[in-house]
Amino acid sequence: MKRTLWLEDGTSFVGTAFGADVETIGEVVFQTGMTGYQEMLSDPSYCDQLIVLTNPLIGNYGVNREDFETTVPMAKGLIVKEVCDLPSNFRSTATLSDTLLRFNIPGLAGVDTRMLTRHLRSRGVMRGVMVDGESTWASVQDRFDVLLPTDQVERVSTKRAYVSTGRGPRIALIDFGAKLGIMRELVKRDCEVVVLPHDVTADEVMRYEPDGVMLSNGPGDPKDVPTALPLIERLMPTLPIFGICLGHQLIALASGANTFKLPFGHRGANHPVLELETGAVTITSQNHGYAVDEASLATTGLVVTHRAVNDGTVEGVKHLHHPTFSVQYHPEAAPGPYDANDLFDRFMQIVQENKQKVGM
């Protein structure tokens, strides 16, 4: 079946349909990773987005049960150059097309995804509509009159608290759209993880008597999550806090800094990041459309610890007076690279040091 992607500037890309047979609208973003399409598709940070994959062949190793980053993917669509219908991998249990159909997500194949990416890089990310059959700009233009929702975090966050038991430190994981990879890394370190909804209060967090707090990744604009700011502001002087991606941006906002939208974001598994203290460069996995405004950090108590090599944007901060630090990238990676995985060990060290300090 013929399927067309229309961008809000009137540009169209025509290809063939796969996955679900539904019309969709969302923000069109591109991802440069060569592998990991299952993890991308199921990353809650892609809620309400149409994902363009620049690698030419997608679906060649199928989909399995273990590599999902959430139980119900919330992406609005997938756009690829070529989709493989006959995957070859011993772990594969389904094709990519069957998986999209299962979760009611439409796919578009047969388009020049690198041309589309260059268009988004030069014009900036924008909304897109995918429609089936014959269509013209006149027939789809009114679809863009509808504003996209801003409640993504509320939709992807857990609705109730739950616990993964362990013998180590108790970590409160605030779920703004957490990837399961974050939970896996904490469990791997024998933590007892208490997963809490995005709108939890500081008093509710403290009732669990946690040894540390993890602020997860999540979708959308950090300024659309105002309930998180008093929570973070209250907890920072009390508990060690580690923020990832959206969690990083929320720490900045709660400290009085500002954030802004990037022209086309950072999404891929090959983004170099410089650690200012050591001079080491780490290759990181990233998925975000917003960044912290460095000029706004001057009076916040936060200092920059990491910087993006490609565009110089802030990739990490730490607080000068509280045991709080954060990074814009994903140290849990999933599917990789794992260069920054030691940040979880660094967090465990801060948690242990704080416990000893409190116990003195």
Coordinates of N, CA and C in Angstrom, one line a residue, residues 106-275:
P106 N 2.2 2.7 12.8 CA 2.5 2.6 11.3 C 3.9 2.7 11.0
G107 N 4.3 2.1 9.9 CA 5.7 2.2 9.4 C 5.7 2.6 7.9
L108 N 6.7 3.3 7.5 CA 6.9 3.8 6.2 C 8.2 3.3 5.7
A109 N 8.3 2.6 4.5 CA 9.5 2.1 4.0 C 9.7 2.6 2.5
G110 N 10.9 2.5 2.0 CA 11.1 2.9 0.6 C 11.4 4.3 0.4
V111 N 11.6 5.1 1.4 CA 11.9 6.5 1.2 C 13.4 6.8 1.5
D112 N 13.9 7.9 0.9 CA 15.3 8.2 1.1 C 15.5 8.9 2.5
T113 N 15.8 8.1 3.5 CA 15.8 8.6 4.8 C 17.0 9.5 5.1
R114 N 18.0 9.4 4.3 CA 19.2 10.3 4.5 C 18.8 11.7 3.9
M115 N 18.1 11.7 2.8 CA 17.6 13.0 2.3 C 16.6 13.7 3.3
L116 N 15.8 12.8 3.9 CA 14.8 13.3 4.9 C 15.6 13.9 6.1
T117 N 16.6 13.2 6.5 CA 17.5 13.6 7.6 C 18.1 15.0 7.3
R118 N 18.7 15.1 6.1 CA 19.3 16.4 5.7 C 18.3 17.5 5.7
H119 N 17.1 17.2 5.3 CA 16.0 18.2 5.4 C 15.8 18.7 6.8
L120 N 15.7 17.7 7.7 CA 15.4 18.0 9.1 C 16.6 18.8 9.7
R121 N 17.8 18.4 9.3 CA 19.0 19.1 9.9 C 19.0 20.6 9.4
S122 N 18.6 20.8 8.2 CA 18.7 22.2 7.7 C 17.5 23.0 8.1
R123 N 16.3 22.4 8.2 CA 15.1 23.1 8.6 C 14.7 23.0 10.1
G124 N 15.2 22.0 10.7 CA 14.8 21.8 12.1 C 13.7 20.7 12.2
V125 N 13.6 20.0 13.3 CA 12.6 19.0 13.4 C 11.2 19.7 13.3
M126 N 10.2 19.0 12.8 CA 8.9 19.6 12.6 C 7.9 18.4 12.7
R127 N 6.6 18.8 12.7 CA 5.6 17.8 12.7 C 5.4 17.2 11.4
G128 N 4.9 15.9 11.4 CA 4.6 15.2 10.2 C 3.4 14.4 10.3
V129 N 2.8 14.1 9.2 CA 1.6 13.3 9.1 C 1.8 12.2 8.1
M130 N 1.5 10.9 8.5 CA 1.6 9.8 7.6 C 0.2 9.4 7.2
V131 N -0.1 9.4 5.9 CA -1.4 9.0 5.3 C -1.3 7.9 4.3
D132 N -2.3 7.1 4.1 CA -2.3 6.1 3.1 C -3.0 6.5 1.8
G133 N -2.6 5.9 0.7 CA -3.3 6.1 -0.6 C -2.8 7.4 -1.2
E134 N -3.6 7.9 -2.1 CA -3.3 9.2 -2.8 C -3.6 10.4 -1.9
S135 N -2.7 11.3 -1.9 CA -2.9 12.5 -1.0 C -2.3 13.7 -1.7
T136 N -2.7 14.9 -1.4 CA -2.1 16.1 -1.8 C -2.0 17.0 -0.6
W137 N -1.1 18.1 -0.7 CA -0.9 19.0 0.4 C -2.3 19.6 0.8
A138 N -3.1 19.9 -0.2 CA -4.5 20.5 0.2 C -5.3 19.6 1.0
S139 N -5.1 18.2 0.8 CA -6.0 17.3 1.5 C -5.5 17.0 2.9
V140 N -4.2 17.3 3.2 CA -3.7 17.0 4.6 C -3.3 18.3 5.4
Q141 N -3.3 19.4 4.7 CA -2.9 20.7 5.4 C -3.6 21.0 6.7
D142 N -4.9 20.7 6.7 CA -5.7 21.0 7.9 C -5.3 20.1 9.1
R143 N -4.7 19.0 8.9 CA -4.3 18.1 10.0 C -3.3 18.8 10.9
F144 N -2.5 19.8 10.4 CA -1.5 20.5 11.2 C -2.1 21.6 12.0
D145 N -3.4 21.8 11.9 CA -4.1 22.8 12.7 C -4.2 22.3 14.2
V146 N -4.0 21.0 14.4 CA -4.2 20.4 15.7 C -2.8 20.5 16.5
L147 N -2.8 21.1 17.7 CA -1.6 21.2 18.5 C -1.3 19.8 19.1
L148 N 0.0 19.4 19.1 CA 0.4 18.2 19.7 C 0.3 18.3 21.2
P149 N -0.1 17.2 21.9 CA -0.2 17.2 23.3 C 1.1 17.4 24.1
T150 N 1.0 17.9 25.3 CA 2.2 18.1 26.1 C 2.2 17.3 27.4
D151 N 1.4 16.2 27.4 CA 1.2 15.4 28.6 C 2.0 14.1 28.5
Q152 N 3.0 14.0 27.7 CA 3.7 12.8 27.4 C 4.2 12.1 28.7
V153 N 4.8 12.9 29.6 CA 5.4 12.3 30.8 C 4.3 11.6 31.6
E154 N 3.1 12.3 31.8 CA 2.0 11.7 32.5 C 1.6 10.4 31.9
R155 N 1.6 10.3 30.6 CA 1.1 9.1 29.9 C 2.1 7.9 30.0
V156 N 3.4 8.2 30.0 CA 4.4 7.1 30.0 C 4.8 6.7 31.4
S157 N 4.6 7.5 32.4 CA 5.0 7.2 33.8 C 4.2 6.2 34.4
T158 N 4.7 5.4 35.3 CA 3.9 4.4 36.1 C 2.8 5.2 36.9
K159 N 1.7 4.5 37.0 CA 0.6 5.1 37.8 C 0.6 4.8 39.3
R160 N 1.4 3.8 39.6 CA 1.5 3.4 41.1 C 2.9 2.9 41.4
A161 N 3.3 3.0 42.6 CA 4.6 2.6 43.0 C 4.8 1.1 43.0
Y162 N 6.0 0.6 42.6 CA 6.3 -0.8 42.7 C 7.8 -1.0 43.1
V163 N 8.1 -2.2 43.6 CA 9.5 -2.4 44.1 C 10.1 -3.6 43.5
S164 N 11.4 -3.4 43.2 CA 12.3 -4.6 42.8 C 13.3 -4.8 43.9
T165 N 13.2 -5.9 44.6 CA 13.9 -6.1 45.8 C 15.4 -6.3 45.6
G166 N 16.2 -6.0 46.6 CA 17.7 -6.2 46.5 C 18.2 -6.0 47.9
R167 N 19.5 -6.4 48.1 CA 20.1 -6.3 49.4 C 21.0 -5.1 49.6
G168 N 21.1 -4.3 48.5 CA 22.0 -3.2 48.6 C 21.2 -1.9 48.9
P169 N 21.7 -0.7 48.5 CA 21.0 0.5 48.8 C 19.6 0.6 48.2
R170 N 18.8 1.3 48.9 CA 17.4 1.5 48.4 C 17.4 2.8 47.6
I171 N 17.0 2.7 46.3 CA 17.0 3.8 45.4 C 15.6 4.1 45.0
A172 N 15.2 5.3 45.1 CA 13.9 5.8 44.6 C 14.1 6.2 43.2
L173 N 13.5 5.5 42.2 CA 13.6 5.8 40.8 C 12.3 6.6 40.4
I174 N 12.4 7.9 40.2 CA 11.3 8.7 39.8 C 11.1 8.5 38.3
D175 N 9.9 8.0 37.9 CA 9.7 7.5 36.5 C 9.0 8.6 35.7
F176 N 9.8 9.3 34.9 CA 9.3 10.3 34.0 C 9.2 9.7 32.6
G177 N 9.4 8.4 32.5 CA 9.4 7.7 31.2 C 10.7 6.8 31.2
A178 N 10.9 6.1 32.3 CA 12.2 5.4 32.5 C 12.4 4.3 31.6
K179 N 13.5 4.1 31.0 CA 13.9 2.9 30.2 C 14.2 1.8 31.2
L180 N 13.8 0.6 30.8 CA 14.0 -0.5 31.7 C 15.5 -0.8 31.9
G181 N 16.4 -0.2 31.0 CA 17.8 -0.4 31.1 C 18.3 0.3 32.4
I182 N 17.7 1.4 32.9 CA 18.1 2.0 34.1 C 17.8 1.1 35.3
M183 N 16.7 0.5 35.3 CA 16.3 -0.5 36.3 C 17.3 -1.7 36.3
R184 N 17.6 -2.1 35.1 CA 18.6 -3.3 35.0 C 19.9 -3.0 35.7
E185 N 20.4 -1.7 35.4 CA 21.7 -1.4 35.9 C 21.7 -1.3 37.5
L186 N 20.6 -0.7 38.0 CA 20.5 -0.6 39.5 C 20.4 -2.0 40.1
V187 N 19.6 -2.9 39.5 CA 19.4 -4.2 40.0 C 20.7 -5.0 39.9
K188 N 21.4 -4.8 38.8 CA 22.7 -5.4 38.7 C 23.7 -5.1 39.8
R189 N 23.5 -3.9 40.4 CA 24.3 -3.5 41.6 C 23.6 -3.9 42.9
D190 N 22.7 -4.8 42.8 CA 22.0 -5.3 44.0 C 21.2 -4.2 44.8
C191 N 20.7 -3.2 44.1 CA 19.9 -2.2 44.7 C 18.5 -2.6 44.9
E192 N 17.9 -2.2 46.0 CA 16.4 -2.3 46.1 C 15.8 -1.0 45.4
V193 N 15.1 -1.2 44.3 CA 14.6 -0.1 43.6 C 13.1 0.1 43.8
V194 N 12.8 1.3 44.2 CA 11.4 1.7 44.4 C 11.0 2.7 43.3
V195 N 10.2 2.2 42.4 CA 9.8 3.0 41.2 C 8.6 3.8 41.6
L196 N 8.6 5.2 41.4 CA 7.6 6.1 41.8 C 7.1 6.9 40.7
P197 N 5.8 7.3 40.7 CA 5.2 8.1 39.6 C 5.9 9.5 39.5
H198 N 5.7 10.1 38.3 CA 6.3 11.4 38.0 C 5.9 12.5 39.0
D199 N 4.6 12.4 39.5 CA 4.1 13.5 40.3 C 4.2 13.2 41.8
V200 N 5.0 12.3 42.2 CA 5.2 11.9 43.6 C 5.7 13.2 44.3
T201 N 5.4 13.3 45.6 CA 5.9 14.5 46.4 C 7.1 14.0 47.2
A202 N 7.8 15.0 47.7 CA 9.0 14.8 48.5 C 8.7 14.0 49.7
D203 N 7.6 14.3 50.4 CA 7.2 13.6 51.6 C 6.9 12.1 51.3
E204 N 6.3 11.9 50.2 CA 6.0 10.5 49.8 C 7.3 9.7 49.5
V205 N 8.2 10.4 48.9 CA 9.5 9.8 48.6 C 10.2 9.4 49.9
M206 N 10.2 10.3 50.8 CA 10.9 10.1 52.1 C 10.3 9.1 53.0
R207 N 9.0 8.8 52.8 CA 8.4 7.7 53.5 C 9.1 6.3 53.2
Y208 N 9.6 6.2 52.0 CA 10.3 4.9 51.7 C 11.7 4.9 52.2
E209 N 12.2 5.9 52.9 CA 13.5 6.0 53.4 C 14.6 5.6 52.4
P210 N 14.7 6.2 51.3 CA 15.7 5.8 50.3 C 17.1 6.3 50.6
D211 N 18.1 5.6 50.1 CA 19.5 6.0 50.3 C 19.9 6.9 49.1
G212 N 19.1 7.0 48.1 CA 19.5 7.8 46.9 C 18.3 7.9 46.0
V213 N 18.3 8.9 45.1 CA 17.2 9.1 44.2 C 17.8 9.2 42.7
M214 N 17.1 8.4 41.9 CA 17.4 8.5 40.4 C 16.3 9.2 39.7
L215 N 16.6 10.2 38.9 CA 15.6 10.9 38.1 C 15.8 10.4 36.7
S216 N 14.7 9.8 36.1 CA 14.9 9.1 34.8 C 14.8 10.0 33.6
N217 N 15.0 9.4 32.5 CA 14.8 10.0 31.2 C 13.3 10.1 31.0
G218 N 12.9 10.8 29.9 CA 11.5 10.9 29.6 C 11.3 11.8 28.4
P219 N 10.0 11.9 27.9 CA 9.8 12.6 26.6 C 9.4 14.0 26.9
G220 N 9.5 14.8 25.8 CA 8.9 16.1 25.8 C 9.8 17.2 26.4
D221 N 9.1 18.4 26.6 CA 9.8 19.6 27.1 C 9.8 19.5 28.6
P222 N 11.0 19.7 29.2 CA 11.1 19.6 30.7 C 10.2 20.6 31.4
K223 N 9.9 21.7 30.7 CA 9.1 22.8 31.3 C 7.6 22.3 31.4
D224 N 7.3 21.2 30.8 CA 5.9 20.7 30.9 C 5.8 19.8 32.1
V225 N 6.8 19.7 32.9 CA 6.7 18.8 34.1 C 7.0 19.7 35.4
P226 N 6.2 20.7 35.6 CA 6.5 21.6 36.7 C 6.4 21.0 38.1
T227 N 5.6 19.9 38.2 CA 5.4 19.2 39.6 C 6.8 18.6 40.1
A228 N 7.7 18.4 39.1 CA 9.0 17.8 39.5 C 9.9 18.7 40.2
L229 N 9.7 20.0 40.0 CA 10.7 21.0 40.4 C 10.7 21.1 42.0
P230 N 9.6 21.3 42.6 CA 9.6 21.4 44.1 C 10.1 20.0 44.7
L231 N 9.8 18.9 44.1 CA 10.3 17.6 44.6 C 11.8 17.6 44.6
I232 N 12.5 18.0 43.5 CA 13.9 18.0 43.4 C 14.6 19.0 44.3
E233 N 14.0 20.2 44.3 CA 14.5 21.3 45.2 C 14.5 20.8 46.7
R234 N 13.5 20.1 47.1 CA 13.4 19.7 48.5 C 14.4 18.5 48.8
L235 N 14.6 17.6 47.8 CA 15.4 16.4 48.0 C 16.9 16.7 47.9
M236 N 17.3 17.7 47.1 CA 18.7 17.9 46.8 C 19.6 18.1 48.1
P237 N 19.2 18.8 49.1 CA 20.0 19.0 50.3 C 20.1 17.7 51.1
T238 N 19.2 16.8 50.9 CA 19.0 15.6 51.8 C 19.6 14.3 51.3
L239 N 19.4 14.0 50.0 CA 19.8 12.7 49.4 C 20.6 12.9 48.2
P240 N 21.5 11.9 47.9 CA 22.2 11.8 46.6 C 21.2 11.7 45.5
I241 N 21.4 12.5 44.4 CA 20.5 12.4 43.3 C 21.3 12.3 42.0
F242 N 20.9 11.4 41.1 CA 21.5 11.2 39.8 C 20.4 11.3 38.8
G243 N 20.6 12.3 37.9 CA 19.6 12.6 36.8 C 20.1 12.2 35.5
I244 N 19.3 11.6 34.7 CA 19.6 11.1 33.3 C 18.7 11.8 32.3
C245 N 19.2 12.5 31.3 CA 18.4 13.0 30.2 C 17.4 14.0 30.7
L246 N 16.1 13.7 30.7 CA 15.1 14.6 31.2 C 15.4 14.9 32.7
G247 N 15.8 13.9 33.4 CA 16.2 14.2 34.8 C 17.2 15.2 35.0
H248 N 18.2 15.2 34.1 CA 19.3 16.2 34.1 C 18.7 17.6 33.8
Q249 N 17.8 17.7 32.9 CA 17.2 19.0 32.6 C 16.3 19.5 33.8
L250 N 15.6 18.6 34.4 CA 14.8 19.0 35.6 C 15.6 19.5 36.7
I251 N 16.8 18.9 37.0 CA 17.7 19.3 38.0 C 18.1 20.8 37.7
A252 N 18.4 21.1 36.5 CA 18.8 22.4 36.1 C 17.7 23.4 36.3
L253 N 16.4 23.0 35.9 CA 15.3 23.9 36.1 C 15.0 24.1 37.6
A254 N 15.1 23.1 38.4 CA 14.8 23.2 39.8 C 15.9 24.0 40.6
S255 N 17.0 24.1 40.0 CA 18.1 24.9 40.6 C 18.1 26.4 40.1
G256 N 17.1 26.7 39.2 CA 17.0 28.1 38.7 C 17.6 28.3 37.4
A257 N 18.1 27.3 36.7 CA 18.6 27.5 35.3 C 17.5 27.4 34.3
N258 N 17.9 27.5 33.0 CA 16.9 27.5 31.9 C 17.3 26.4 30.9
T259 N 16.3 26.0 30.2 CA 16.5 25.0 29.1 C 16.0 25.6 27.8
F260 N 16.4 25.0 26.7 CA 16.0 25.5 25.3 C 15.9 24.3 24.4
K261 N 15.1 24.5 23.3 CA 14.9 23.4 22.3 C 16.0 23.5 21.3
L262 N 16.7 22.3 21.0 CA 17.7 22.2 20.0 C 17.0 22.2 18.6
P263 N 17.7 22.6 17.5 CA 17.1 22.6 16.2 C 16.7 21.2 15.8
F264 N 17.6 20.2 16.0 CA 17.2 18.9 15.6 C 17.6 17.8 16.6
G265 N 18.0 18.2 17.8 CA 18.3 17.3 18.9 C 19.5 16.4 18.7
H266 N 19.8 15.6 19.7 CA 20.8 14.6 19.6 C 20.2 13.2 19.8
R267 N 20.2 12.4 18.7 CA 19.6 11.0 18.8 C 20.5 10.1 18.0
G268 N 21.2 9.2 18.8 CA 22.1 8.3 18.2 C 22.9 7.6 19.2
A269 N 23.8 6.7 18.7 CA 24.7 5.9 19.6 C 26.1 6.3 19.4
N270 N 26.4 7.4 18.8 CA 27.8 7.7 18.5 C 28.2 9.2 18.8
H271 N 27.6 9.7 19.9 CA 27.8 11.1 20.2 C 29.0 11.3 21.2
P272 N 30.1 11.9 20.8 CA 31.2 12.1 21.7 C 31.0 13.2 22.7
V273 N 31.3 12.9 24.0 CA 31.2 13.8 25.1 C 32.5 14.0 25.8
L274 N 32.9 15.2 26.1 CA 34.1 15.5 26.8 C 33.9 15.7 28.3
E275 N 34.6 14.9 29.1 CA 34.6 15.1 30.6 C 35.6 16.2 30.9

